[in-house]
PDB file of C-alpha atoms in Angstrom:
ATOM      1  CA  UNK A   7       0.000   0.000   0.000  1.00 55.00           C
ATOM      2  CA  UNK A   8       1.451   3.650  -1.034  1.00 64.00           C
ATOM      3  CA  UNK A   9       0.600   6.376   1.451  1.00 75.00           C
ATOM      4  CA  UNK A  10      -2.160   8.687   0.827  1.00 76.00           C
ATOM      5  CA  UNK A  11      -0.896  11.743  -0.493  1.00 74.00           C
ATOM      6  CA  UNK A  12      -3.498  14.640  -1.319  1.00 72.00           C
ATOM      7  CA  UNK A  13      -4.224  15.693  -5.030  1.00 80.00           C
ATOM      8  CA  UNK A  14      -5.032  19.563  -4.569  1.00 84.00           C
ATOM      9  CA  UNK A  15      -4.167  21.980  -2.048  1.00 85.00           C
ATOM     10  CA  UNK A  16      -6.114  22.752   0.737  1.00 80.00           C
ATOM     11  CA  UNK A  17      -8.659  25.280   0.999  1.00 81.00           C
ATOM     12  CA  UNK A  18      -7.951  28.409   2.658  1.00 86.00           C
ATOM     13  CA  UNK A  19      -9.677  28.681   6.177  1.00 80.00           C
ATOM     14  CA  UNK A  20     -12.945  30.466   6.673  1.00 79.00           C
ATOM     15  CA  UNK A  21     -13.202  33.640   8.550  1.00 80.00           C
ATOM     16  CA  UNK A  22     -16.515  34.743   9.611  1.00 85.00           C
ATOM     17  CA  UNK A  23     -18.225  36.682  12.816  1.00 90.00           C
ATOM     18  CA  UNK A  24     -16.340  34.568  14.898  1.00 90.00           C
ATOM     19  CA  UNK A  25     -17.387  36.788  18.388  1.00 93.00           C
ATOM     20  CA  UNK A  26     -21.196  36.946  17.356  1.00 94.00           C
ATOM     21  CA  UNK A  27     -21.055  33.016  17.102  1.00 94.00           C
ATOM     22  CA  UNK A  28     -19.156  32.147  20.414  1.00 95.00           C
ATOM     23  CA  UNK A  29     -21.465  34.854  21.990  1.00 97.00           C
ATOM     24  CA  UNK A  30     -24.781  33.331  20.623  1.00 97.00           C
ATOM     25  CA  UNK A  31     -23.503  29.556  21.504  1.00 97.00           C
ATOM     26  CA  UNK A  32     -22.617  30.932  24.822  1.00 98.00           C
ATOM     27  CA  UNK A  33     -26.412  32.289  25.352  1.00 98.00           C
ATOM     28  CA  UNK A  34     -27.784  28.876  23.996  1.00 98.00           C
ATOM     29  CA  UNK A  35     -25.847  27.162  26.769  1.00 97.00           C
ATOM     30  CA  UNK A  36     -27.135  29.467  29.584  1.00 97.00           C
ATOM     31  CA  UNK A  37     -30.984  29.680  28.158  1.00 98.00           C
ATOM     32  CA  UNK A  38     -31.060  25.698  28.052  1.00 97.00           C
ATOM     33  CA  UNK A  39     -29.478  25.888  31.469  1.00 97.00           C
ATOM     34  CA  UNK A  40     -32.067  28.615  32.950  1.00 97.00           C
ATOM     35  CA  UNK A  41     -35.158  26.801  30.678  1.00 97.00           C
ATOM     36  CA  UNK A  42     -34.114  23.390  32.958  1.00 96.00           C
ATOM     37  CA  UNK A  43     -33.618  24.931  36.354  1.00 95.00           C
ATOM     38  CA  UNK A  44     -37.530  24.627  36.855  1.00 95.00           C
ATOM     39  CA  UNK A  45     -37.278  20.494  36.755  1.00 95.00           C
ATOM     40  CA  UNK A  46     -34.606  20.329  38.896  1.00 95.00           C
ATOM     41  CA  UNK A  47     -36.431  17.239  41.066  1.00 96.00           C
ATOM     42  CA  UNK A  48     -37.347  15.832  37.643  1.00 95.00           C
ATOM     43  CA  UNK A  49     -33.686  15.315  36.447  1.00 94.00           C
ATOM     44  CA  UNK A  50     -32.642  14.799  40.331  1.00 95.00           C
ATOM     45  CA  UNK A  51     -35.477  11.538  40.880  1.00 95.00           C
ATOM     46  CA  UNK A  52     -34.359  10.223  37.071  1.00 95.00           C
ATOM     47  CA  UNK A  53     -30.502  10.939  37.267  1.00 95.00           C
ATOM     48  CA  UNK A  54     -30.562  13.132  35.120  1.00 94.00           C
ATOM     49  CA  UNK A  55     -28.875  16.644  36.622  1.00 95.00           C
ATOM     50  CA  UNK A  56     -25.539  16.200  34.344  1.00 96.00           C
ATOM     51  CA  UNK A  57     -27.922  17.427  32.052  1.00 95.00           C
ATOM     52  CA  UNK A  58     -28.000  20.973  33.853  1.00 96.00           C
ATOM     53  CA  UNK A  59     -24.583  20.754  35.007  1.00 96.00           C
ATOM     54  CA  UNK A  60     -23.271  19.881  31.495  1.00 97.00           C
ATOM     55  CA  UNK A  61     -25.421  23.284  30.409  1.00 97.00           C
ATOM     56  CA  UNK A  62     -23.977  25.543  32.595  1.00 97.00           C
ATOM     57  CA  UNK A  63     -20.156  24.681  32.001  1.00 98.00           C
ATOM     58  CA  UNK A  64     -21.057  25.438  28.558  1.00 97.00           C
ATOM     59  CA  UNK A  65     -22.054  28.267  29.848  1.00 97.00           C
ATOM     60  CA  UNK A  66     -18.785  29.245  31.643  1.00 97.00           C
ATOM     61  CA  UNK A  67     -16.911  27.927  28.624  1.00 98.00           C
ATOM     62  CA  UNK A  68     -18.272  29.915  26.545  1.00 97.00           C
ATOM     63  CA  UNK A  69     -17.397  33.067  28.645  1.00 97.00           C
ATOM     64  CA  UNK A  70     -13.805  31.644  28.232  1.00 98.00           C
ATOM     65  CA  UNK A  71     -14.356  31.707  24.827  1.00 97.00           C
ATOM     66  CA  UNK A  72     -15.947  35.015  24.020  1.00 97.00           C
ATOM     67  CA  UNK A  73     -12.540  36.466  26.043  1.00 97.00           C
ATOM     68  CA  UNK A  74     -10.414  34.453  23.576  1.00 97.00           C
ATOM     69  CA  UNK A  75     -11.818  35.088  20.806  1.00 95.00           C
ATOM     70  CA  UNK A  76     -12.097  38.917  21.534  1.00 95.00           C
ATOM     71  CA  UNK A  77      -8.215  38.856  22.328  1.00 96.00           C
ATOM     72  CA  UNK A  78      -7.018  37.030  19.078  1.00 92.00           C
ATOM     73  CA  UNK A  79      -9.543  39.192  16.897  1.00 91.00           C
ATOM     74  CA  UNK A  80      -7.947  42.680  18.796  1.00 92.00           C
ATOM     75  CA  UNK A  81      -4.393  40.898  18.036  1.00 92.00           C
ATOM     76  CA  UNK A  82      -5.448  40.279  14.108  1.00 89.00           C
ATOM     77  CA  UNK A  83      -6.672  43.664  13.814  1.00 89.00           C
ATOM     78  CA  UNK A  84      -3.400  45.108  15.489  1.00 90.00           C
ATOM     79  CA  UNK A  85      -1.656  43.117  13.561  1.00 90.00           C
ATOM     80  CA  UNK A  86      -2.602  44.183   9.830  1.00 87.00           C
ATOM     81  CA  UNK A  87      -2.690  48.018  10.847  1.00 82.00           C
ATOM     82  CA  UNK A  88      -0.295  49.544   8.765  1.00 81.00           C
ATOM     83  CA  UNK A  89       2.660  50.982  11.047  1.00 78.00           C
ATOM     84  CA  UNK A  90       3.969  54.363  11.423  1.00 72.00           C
ATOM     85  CA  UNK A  91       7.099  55.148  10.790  1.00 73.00           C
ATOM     86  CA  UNK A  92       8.505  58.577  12.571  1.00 70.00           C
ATOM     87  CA  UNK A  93      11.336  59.988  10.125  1.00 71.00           C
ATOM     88  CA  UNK A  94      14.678  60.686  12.006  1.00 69.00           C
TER      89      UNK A  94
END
């Protein structure tokens, strides 16, 4: 067997509103959390809770991410500015 060896380059990667979609995944997590709250003893007599618990890290790690992704798109940004150059 001859090892597989790709026949095209690959595609450049796709940049989009990467900050709106962490942010709105980050809301999804904490409305399904908040939406579940109210059957608390529901999950707790069928052992189910993970189910809330599993929500609200998502939650939290999607606060991590919004901060991440805030940082690398300020660090892009300052990055392709053009720079100044003060003559001597």
């Amino acid at each position: 067997m001859t090892k597989w060896t790709p026949k095209h380059e690959a595609p450049e990667p796709l940049e989009g509103p990467v900050v709106a979609t962490i942010t709105g995944g980050t809301i999804v997590w904490f409305v399904l959390f908040l939406v579940q709250l109210p059957f608390y003893d529901w999950f707790d007599d069928h052992g189910h809770t993970w189910w809330l618990w599993t929500c609200l890290a998502g939650g939290g790690l999607g606060l991590i991410g919004i901060w991440y992704v805030r940082r690398r798109d300020a660090a892009i940004k300052r990055a392709a500015a053009p720079r100044v150059t003060v003559p001597e």
